[in-house]
Coordinates of C-alpha atoms in Angstrom, one line a residue:
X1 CA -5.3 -22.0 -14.4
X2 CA -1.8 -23.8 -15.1
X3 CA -0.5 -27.1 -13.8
X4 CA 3.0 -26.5 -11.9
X5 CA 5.9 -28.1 -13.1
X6 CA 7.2 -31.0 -10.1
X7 CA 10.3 -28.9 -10.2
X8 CA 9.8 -25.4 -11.2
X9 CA 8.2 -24.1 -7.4
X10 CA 5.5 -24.8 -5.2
X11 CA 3.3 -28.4 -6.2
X12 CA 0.4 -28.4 -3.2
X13 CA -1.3 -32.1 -3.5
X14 CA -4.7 -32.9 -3.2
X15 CA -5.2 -34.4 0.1
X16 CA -7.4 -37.0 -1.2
X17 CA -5.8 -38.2 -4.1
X18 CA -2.1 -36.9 -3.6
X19 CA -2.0 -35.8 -6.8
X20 CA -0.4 -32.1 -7.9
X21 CA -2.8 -29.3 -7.5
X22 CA -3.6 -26.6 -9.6
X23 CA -2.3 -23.2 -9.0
X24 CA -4.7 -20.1 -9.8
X25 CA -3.5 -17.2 -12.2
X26 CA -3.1 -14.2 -10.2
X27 CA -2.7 -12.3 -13.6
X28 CA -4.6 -12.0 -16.5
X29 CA -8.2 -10.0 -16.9
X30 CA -10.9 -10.0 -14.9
X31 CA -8.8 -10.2 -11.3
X32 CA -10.0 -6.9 -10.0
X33 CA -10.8 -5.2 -6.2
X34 CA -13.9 -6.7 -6.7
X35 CA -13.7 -10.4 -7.9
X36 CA -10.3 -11.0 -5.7
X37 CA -12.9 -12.3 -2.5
X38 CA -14.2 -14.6 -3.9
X39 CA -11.0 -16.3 -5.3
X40 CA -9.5 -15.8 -2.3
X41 CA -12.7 -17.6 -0.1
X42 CA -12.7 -20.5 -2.8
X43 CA -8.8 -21.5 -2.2
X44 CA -9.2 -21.0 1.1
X45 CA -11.7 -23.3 1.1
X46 CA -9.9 -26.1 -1.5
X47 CA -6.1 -25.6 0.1
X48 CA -6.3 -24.1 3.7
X49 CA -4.8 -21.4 5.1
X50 CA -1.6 -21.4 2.6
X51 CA -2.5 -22.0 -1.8
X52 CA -0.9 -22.7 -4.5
X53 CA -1.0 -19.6 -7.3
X54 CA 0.7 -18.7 -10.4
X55 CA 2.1 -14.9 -10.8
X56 CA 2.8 -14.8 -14.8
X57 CA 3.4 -18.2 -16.9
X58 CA 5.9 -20.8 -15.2
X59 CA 6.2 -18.5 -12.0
X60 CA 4.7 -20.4 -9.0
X61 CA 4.3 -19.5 -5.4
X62 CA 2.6 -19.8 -2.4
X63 CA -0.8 -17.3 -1.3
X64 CA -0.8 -16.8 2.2
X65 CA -4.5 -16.3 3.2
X66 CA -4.5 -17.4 6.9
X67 CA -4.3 -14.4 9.5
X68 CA -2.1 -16.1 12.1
X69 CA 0.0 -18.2 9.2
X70 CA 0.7 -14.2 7.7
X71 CA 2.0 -13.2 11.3
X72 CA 4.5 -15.8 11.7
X73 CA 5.5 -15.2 8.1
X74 CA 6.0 -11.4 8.6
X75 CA 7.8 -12.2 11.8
X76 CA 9.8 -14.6 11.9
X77 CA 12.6 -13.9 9.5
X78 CA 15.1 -17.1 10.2
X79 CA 12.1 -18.8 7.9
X80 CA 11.3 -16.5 5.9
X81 CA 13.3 -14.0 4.1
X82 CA 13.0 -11.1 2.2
X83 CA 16.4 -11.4 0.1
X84 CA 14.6 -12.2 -3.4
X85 CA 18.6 -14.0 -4.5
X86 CA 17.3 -16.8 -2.5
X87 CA 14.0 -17.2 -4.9
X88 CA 14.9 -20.4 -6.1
X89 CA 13.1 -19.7 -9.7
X90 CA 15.6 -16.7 -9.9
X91 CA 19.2 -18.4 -9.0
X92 CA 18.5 -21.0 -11.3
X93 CA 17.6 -18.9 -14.1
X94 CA 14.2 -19.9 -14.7
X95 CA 12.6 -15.8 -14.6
X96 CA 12.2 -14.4 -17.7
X97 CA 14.1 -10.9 -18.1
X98 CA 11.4 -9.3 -18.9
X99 CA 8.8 -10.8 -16.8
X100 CA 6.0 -8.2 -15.5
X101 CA 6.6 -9.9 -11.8
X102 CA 10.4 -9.1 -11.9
X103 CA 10.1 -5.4 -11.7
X104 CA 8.5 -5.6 -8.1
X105 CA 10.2 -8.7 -6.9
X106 CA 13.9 -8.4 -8.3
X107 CA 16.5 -7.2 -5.6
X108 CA 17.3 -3.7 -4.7
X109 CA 19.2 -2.2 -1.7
X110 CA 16.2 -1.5 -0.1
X111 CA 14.7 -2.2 3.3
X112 CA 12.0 -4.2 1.6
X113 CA 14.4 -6.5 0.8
X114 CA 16.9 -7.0 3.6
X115 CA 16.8 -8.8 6.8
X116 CA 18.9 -8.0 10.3
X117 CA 21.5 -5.0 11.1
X118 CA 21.0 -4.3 7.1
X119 CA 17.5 -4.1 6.9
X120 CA 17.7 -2.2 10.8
X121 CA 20.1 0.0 9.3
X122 CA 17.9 1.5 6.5
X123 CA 14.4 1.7 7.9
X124 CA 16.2 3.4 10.9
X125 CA 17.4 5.8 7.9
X126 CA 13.7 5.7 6.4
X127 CA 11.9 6.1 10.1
X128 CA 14.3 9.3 10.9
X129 CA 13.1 11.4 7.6
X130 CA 9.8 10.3 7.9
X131 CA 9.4 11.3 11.4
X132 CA 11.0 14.9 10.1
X133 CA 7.6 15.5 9.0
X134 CA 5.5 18.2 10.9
X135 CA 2.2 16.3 11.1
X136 CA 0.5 19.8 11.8
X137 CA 2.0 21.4 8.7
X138 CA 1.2 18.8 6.6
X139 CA -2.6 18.8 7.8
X140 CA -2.6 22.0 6.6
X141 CA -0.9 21.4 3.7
X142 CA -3.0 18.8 2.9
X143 CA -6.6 20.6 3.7
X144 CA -5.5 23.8 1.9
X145 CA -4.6 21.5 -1.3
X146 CA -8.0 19.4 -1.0
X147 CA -9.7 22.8 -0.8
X148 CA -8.5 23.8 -3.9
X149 CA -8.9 20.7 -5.8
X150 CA -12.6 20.5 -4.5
X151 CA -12.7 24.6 -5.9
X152 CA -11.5 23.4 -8.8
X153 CA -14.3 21.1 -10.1
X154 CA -17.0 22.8 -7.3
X155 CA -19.3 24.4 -10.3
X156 CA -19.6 21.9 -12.3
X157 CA -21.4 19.8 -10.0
X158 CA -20.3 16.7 -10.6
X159 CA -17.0 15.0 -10.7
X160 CA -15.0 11.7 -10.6
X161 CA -13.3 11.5 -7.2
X162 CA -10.6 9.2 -8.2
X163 CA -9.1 11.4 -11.0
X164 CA -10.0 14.5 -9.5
X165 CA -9.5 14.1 -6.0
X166 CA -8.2 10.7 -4.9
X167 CA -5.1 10.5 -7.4
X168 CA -4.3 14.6 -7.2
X169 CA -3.8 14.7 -3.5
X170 CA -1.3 12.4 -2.1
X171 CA 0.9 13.3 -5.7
X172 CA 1.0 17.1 -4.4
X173 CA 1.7 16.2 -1.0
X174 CA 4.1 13.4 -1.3
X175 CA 6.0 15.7 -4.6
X176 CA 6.4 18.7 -1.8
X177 CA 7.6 15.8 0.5
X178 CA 10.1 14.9 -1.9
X179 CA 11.0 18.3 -2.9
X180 CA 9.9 17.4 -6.3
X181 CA 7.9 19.9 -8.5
X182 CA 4.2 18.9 -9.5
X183 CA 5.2 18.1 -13.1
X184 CA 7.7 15.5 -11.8
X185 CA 5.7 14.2 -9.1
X186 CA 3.6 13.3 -11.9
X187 CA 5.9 11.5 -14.0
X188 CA 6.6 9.8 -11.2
X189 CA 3.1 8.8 -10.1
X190 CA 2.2 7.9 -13.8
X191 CA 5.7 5.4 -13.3
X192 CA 4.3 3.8 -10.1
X193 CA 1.2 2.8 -12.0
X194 CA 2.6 1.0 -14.6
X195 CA 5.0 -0.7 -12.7
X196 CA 2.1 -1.9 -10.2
X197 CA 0.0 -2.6 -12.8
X198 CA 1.2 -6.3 -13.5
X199 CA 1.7 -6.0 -17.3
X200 CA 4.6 -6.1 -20.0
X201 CA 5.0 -2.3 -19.2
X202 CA 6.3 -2.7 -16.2
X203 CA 10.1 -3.1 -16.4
X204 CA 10.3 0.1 -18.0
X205 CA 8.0 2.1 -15.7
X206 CA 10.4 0.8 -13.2
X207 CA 13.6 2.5 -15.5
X208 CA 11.7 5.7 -16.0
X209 CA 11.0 5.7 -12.3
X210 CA 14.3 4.8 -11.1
X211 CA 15.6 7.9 -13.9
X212 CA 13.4 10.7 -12.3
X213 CA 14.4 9.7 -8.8
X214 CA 18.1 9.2 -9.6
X215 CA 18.4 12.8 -11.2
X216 CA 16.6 14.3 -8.1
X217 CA 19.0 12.4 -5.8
X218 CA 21.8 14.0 -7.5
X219 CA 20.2 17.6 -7.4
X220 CA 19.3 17.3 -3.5
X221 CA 23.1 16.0 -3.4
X222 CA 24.5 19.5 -4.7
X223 CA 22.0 21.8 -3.2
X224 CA 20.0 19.8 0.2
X225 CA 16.6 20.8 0.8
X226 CA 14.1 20.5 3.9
X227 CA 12.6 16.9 2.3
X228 CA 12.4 13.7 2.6
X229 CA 15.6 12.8 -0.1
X230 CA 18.3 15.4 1.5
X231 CA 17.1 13.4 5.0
X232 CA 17.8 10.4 3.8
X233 CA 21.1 11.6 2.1
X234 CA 22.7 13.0 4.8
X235 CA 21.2 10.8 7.9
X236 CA 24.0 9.6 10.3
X237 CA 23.1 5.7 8.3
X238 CA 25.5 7.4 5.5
X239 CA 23.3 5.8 2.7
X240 CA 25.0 5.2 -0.7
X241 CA 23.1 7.2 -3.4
X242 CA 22.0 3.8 -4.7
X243 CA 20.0 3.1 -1.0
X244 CA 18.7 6.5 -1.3
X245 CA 17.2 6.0 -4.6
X246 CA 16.3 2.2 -4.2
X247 CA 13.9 3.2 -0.7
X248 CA 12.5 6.2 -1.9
X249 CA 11.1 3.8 -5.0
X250 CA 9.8 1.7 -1.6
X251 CA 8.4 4.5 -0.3
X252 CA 7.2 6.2 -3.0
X253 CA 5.3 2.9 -4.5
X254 CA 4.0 1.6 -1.1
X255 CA 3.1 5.5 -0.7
X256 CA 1.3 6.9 -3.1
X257 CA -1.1 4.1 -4.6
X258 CA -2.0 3.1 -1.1
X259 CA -3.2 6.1 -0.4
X260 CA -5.0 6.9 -3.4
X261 CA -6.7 3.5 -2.6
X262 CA -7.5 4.4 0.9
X263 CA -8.9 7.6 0.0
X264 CA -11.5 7.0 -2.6
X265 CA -12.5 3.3 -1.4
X266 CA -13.4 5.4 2.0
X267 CA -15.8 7.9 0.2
X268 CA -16.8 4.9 -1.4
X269 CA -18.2 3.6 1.4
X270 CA -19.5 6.4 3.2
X271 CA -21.7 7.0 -0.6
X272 CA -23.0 4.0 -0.5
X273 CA -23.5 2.8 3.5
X274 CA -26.5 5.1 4.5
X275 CA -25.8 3.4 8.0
X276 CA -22.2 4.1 8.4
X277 CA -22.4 7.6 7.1
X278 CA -25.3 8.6 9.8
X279 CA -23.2 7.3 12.3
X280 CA -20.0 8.8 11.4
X281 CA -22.5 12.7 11.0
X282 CA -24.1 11.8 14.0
X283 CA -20.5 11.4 15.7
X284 CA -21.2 7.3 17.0
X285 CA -18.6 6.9 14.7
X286 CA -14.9 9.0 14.2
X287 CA -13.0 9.4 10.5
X288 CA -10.5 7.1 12.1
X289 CA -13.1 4.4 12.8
X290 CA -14.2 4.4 9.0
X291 CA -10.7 4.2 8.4
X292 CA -10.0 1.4 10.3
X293 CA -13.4 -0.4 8.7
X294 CA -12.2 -0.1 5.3
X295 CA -8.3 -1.0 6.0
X296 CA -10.0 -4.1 7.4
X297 CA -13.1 -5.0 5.0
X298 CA -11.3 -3.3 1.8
X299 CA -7.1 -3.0 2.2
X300 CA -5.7 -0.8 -0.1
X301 CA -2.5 -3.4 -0.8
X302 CA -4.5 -6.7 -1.2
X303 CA -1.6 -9.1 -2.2
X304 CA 2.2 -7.8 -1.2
X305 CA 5.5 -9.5 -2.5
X306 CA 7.2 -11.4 -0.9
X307 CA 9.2 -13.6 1.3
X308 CA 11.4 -16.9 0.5
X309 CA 11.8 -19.9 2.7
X310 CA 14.7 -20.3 4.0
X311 CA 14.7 -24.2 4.8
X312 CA 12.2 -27.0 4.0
X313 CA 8.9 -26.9 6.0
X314 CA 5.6 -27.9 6.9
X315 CA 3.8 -24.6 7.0
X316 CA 0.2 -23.6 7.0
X317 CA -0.9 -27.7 6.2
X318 CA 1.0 -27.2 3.2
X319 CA 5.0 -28.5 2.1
X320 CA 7.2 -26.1 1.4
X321 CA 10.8 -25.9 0.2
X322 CA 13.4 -23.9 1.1
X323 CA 13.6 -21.4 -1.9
X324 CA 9.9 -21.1 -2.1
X325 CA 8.4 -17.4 -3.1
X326 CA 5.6 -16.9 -0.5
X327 CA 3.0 -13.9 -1.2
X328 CA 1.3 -11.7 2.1
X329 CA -2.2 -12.1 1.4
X330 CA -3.5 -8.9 3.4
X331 CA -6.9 -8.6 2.3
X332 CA -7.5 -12.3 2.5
X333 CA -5.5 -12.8 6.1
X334 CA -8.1 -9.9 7.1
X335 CA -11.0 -11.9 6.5
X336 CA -9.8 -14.9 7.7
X337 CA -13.1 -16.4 9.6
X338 CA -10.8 -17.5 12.2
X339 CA -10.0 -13.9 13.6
X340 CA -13.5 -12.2 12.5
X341 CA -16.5 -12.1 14.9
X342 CA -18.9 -14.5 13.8
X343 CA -21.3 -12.3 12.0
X344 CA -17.7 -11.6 10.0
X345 CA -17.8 -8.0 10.6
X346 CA -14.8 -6.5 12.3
X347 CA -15.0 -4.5 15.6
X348 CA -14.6 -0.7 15.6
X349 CA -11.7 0.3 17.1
X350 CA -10.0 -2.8 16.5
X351 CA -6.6 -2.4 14.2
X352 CA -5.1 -6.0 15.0
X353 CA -5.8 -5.6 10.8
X354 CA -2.7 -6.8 8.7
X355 CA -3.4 -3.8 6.0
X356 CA 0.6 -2.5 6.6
X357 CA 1.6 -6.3 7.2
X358 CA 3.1 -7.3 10.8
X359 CA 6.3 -7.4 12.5
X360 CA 9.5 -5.7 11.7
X361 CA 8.8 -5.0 7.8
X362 CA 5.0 -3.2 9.1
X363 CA 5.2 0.2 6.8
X364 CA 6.9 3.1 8.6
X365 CA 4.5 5.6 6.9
X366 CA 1.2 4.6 8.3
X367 CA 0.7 7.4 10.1
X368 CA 1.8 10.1 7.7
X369 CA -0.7 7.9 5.3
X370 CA -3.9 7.9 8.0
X371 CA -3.1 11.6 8.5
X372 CA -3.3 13.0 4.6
X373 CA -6.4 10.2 4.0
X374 CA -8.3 11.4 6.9
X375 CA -7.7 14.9 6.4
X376 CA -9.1 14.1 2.3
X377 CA -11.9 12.7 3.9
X378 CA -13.0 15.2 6.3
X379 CA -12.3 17.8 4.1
X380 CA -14.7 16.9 1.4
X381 CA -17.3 15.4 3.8
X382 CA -17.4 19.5 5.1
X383 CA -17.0 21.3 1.7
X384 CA -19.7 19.3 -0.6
X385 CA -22.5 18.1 2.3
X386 CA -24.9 16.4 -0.5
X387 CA -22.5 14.9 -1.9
X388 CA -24.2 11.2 -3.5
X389 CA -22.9 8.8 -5.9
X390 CA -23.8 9.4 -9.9
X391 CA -23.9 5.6 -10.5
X392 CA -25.4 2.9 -9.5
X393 CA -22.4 1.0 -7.0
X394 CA -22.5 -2.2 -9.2
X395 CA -21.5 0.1 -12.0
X396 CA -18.2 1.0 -10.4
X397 CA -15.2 -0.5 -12.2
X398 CA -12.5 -1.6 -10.2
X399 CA -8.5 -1.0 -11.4
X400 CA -7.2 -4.5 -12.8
X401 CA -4.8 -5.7 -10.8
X402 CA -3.7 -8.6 -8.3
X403 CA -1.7 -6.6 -5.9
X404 CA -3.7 -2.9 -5.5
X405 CA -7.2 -2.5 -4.4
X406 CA -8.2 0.0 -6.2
X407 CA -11.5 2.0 -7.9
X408 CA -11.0 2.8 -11.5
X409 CA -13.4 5.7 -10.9
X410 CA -16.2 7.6 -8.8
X411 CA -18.2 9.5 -10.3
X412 CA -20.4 11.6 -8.0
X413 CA -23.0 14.9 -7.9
X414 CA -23.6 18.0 -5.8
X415 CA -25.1 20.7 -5.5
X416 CA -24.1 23.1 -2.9
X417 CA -20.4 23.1 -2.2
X418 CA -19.5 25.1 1.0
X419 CA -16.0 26.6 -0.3
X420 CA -14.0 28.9 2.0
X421 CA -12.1 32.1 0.8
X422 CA -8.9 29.8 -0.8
X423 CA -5.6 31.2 0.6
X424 CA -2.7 31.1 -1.8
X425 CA -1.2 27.3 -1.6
X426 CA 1.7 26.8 0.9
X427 CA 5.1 26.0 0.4
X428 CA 5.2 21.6 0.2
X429 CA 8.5 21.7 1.5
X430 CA 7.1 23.5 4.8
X431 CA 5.8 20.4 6.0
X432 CA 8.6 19.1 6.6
X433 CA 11.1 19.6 9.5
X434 CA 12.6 18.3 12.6
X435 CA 9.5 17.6 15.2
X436 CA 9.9 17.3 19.3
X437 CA 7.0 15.1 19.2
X438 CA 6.5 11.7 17.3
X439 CA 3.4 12.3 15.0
X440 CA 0.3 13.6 16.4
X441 CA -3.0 12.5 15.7
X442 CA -6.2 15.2 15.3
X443 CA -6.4 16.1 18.5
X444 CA -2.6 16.4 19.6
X445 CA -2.1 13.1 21.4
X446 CA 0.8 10.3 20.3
X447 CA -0.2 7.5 18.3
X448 CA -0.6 4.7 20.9
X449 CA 1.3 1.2 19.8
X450 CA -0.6 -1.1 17.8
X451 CA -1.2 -4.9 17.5
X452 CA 0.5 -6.8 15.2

């Protein structure tokens, strides 16, 4: 716990003795998937729907924990920006260098960090190449490669579903998406993890990312390619090379780890909720509705940086200044009592969750991420039937980290795998061309709009 500074960020007061409250670490050990909740639940309950926290040493900011405080925040850009220059801690100099929050927080010319025409201008860039994905080729592609990965550990009879299965799959399929061999999708992944992981390694995960990605910019520059990087090179937005490399790190970050998250906390679940897994095999329940459960209950992305406050403002009972660094609180806004049922369970069917955040900034890759997680999901729900959990679930350890919700492993056991005859992998690139349709869900129909 550390005692802002009057003048170095946010200072919440105590509304009963007006004195400076304390802001809690969101860093150090310990601040895991599984003890965030609680922390979350107890500021709730000391500071409202808006806290006080601390992000590294000296580098204050505002939680946002409320569900209809993150909507406005996500939506209403005149008060609240993405531009990080106007972080007042940054302009006047007060960030260390090599500070592990600066890495996901200092400015690129990216969508993530623009507002208006600029920010229009890229994700209609980023929304173009995305939607230049064939959802039915990349269910196929994505099946085909969970068949073999399942194959590939299938006779030993046990396995750990996060190394073997949850982390493998979206880096194949998002590497072919790129046009990026599996060696460098690698790299790449093993770059995204240190540079969400928080730590002193981060700045130069973000330098060996931004290297990998730069040298395949200038490849896909000489010689284009049906992916993702030559359709954002030569969309009619006439990207510089630096946009092109600065949102495929947005993509590729938000991307990857998400889904990784999204996949293994789902099998998680469906281990260890004997009632949710009878209903989902005795069809009261769809993939998608487990989906939906966990993006509400469990959001891969629990914390998600940032906005600043334009002007001075009362907002969510608290005072804040114009220059303020305010954090989307997803997984906390999700289980904000004031939008849950009373028995605090969340509704099937009902995606009013704030798991992609809200308003013009929501992710543009949702639904090629709900697509490859519920295809992992099906496809090893079919291939190992008896599949159970080799642990007991207390014993699952949780990846350290205040911004991803993720598990550290899975271990599980089988015993009778039903493996088809494995055809020889497709092509990644395949997966990717110009569609008539916007993306399809299972069973052919469009994605209908959803509520922010």
């Amino acid at each position: 716990m550390s005692t802002p500074h009057p003048t170095a960020g946010p200072a919440a007061r105590c509304p009963v003795t007006g004195a400076p409250a304390k802001a809690a670490a969101l860093y150090g050990p310990g601040l895991d998937g599984n003890t965030m909740p609680a922390l979350y639940e107890e500021l709730r309950g000391t500071h409202g729907p808006v806290a006080p926290v601390s992000l590294a040493p000296g580098i204050d900011a505002w939680l946002v924990l409320g569900h209809r405080e993150l909507l406005r925040l996500t939506r209403e850009e005149q008060d609240f920006s993405h531009d990080p220059r106007r972080w007042s801690l940054l302009r006047e100099g007060r960030v260390p260098a090599d500070s592990p929050i600066l890495p996901m927080v200092g400015w690129r010319p990216a969508l993530l960090f623009a507002d208006g025409q600029q920010h229009r201008r890229m994700r209609g860039a980023v929304s173009d190449a995305l939607a230049g994905i064939n959802g039915h080729e990349l269910r196929r592609s994505v099946r085909t490669t969970a068949e073999a990965l399942i194959a590939g550990f299938a006779d030993d009879g046990e396995a750990d579903l996060v190394a073997s299965y949850a982390r493998m799959l979206p880096l194949r399929v998002i590497a072919g998406l790129l046009g990026v061999d599996d060696r460098t999708g690698r790299e790449l992944v093993d770059a995204v993890g240190g540079l969400a992981s928080g730590t002193s390694g981060a700045a130069e995960a973000s330098r060996r990312m931004g290297a990998i990605l730069l040298s395949l910019i200038e490849e896909k520059r000489r010689v284009r390619g049906e992916d993702i990087v030559s359709a954002l090179l030569h969309h009619p937005a006439r990207l510089t090379d630096e946009e092109v490399l600065h949102n495929l790190v947005v993509m590729f970050v938000a991307g990857n780890q998400t889904t990784v998250n999204w996949i293994a906390t789902t099998l998680r679940i469906l281990l260890c909720d004997p009632a949710l897994r009878s209903s989902l095999s005795g069809g009261h329940l769809s993939v998608d509705d487990a989906l939906d459960l966990v993006l509400w209950r469990f959001p891969p992305t629990q914390n998600f940086p940032a906005r600043y406050a334009t002007r001075d403002m009362r907002f969510g009972e608290q005072d804040i200044r114009a220059g303020d660094m305010l954090i989307l609180g997803l997984a906390a806004a999700n289980a904000d009592p004031e939008v849950l049922p009373v028995d605090g369970a969340p509704v099937v069917g009902n995606r009013s969750h704030l798991a992609f955040g809200a308003g013009p900034h929501t992710c543009p890759a949702q639904d090629p991420a709900r697509l490859i997680t519920r295809t992992a999901v099906d496809t090893i729900r079919h291939r190992l039937p008896d599949l159970e959990l080799a642990v007991p679930e207390n014993e699952l350890k949780w990846v350290n980290s205040p911004w991803s919700k993720g598990l550290g492993t899975l271990p599980v056991r089988f015993t009778s795998p039903q493996l088809p005859q494995l055809p020889q992998l497709p092509v990644p690139s395949q997966a990717f061309e110009a569609p008539a349709t916007p993306w399809p869900y299972r069973d052919g129909t469009r994605p209908q709009a959803r509520p922010h």
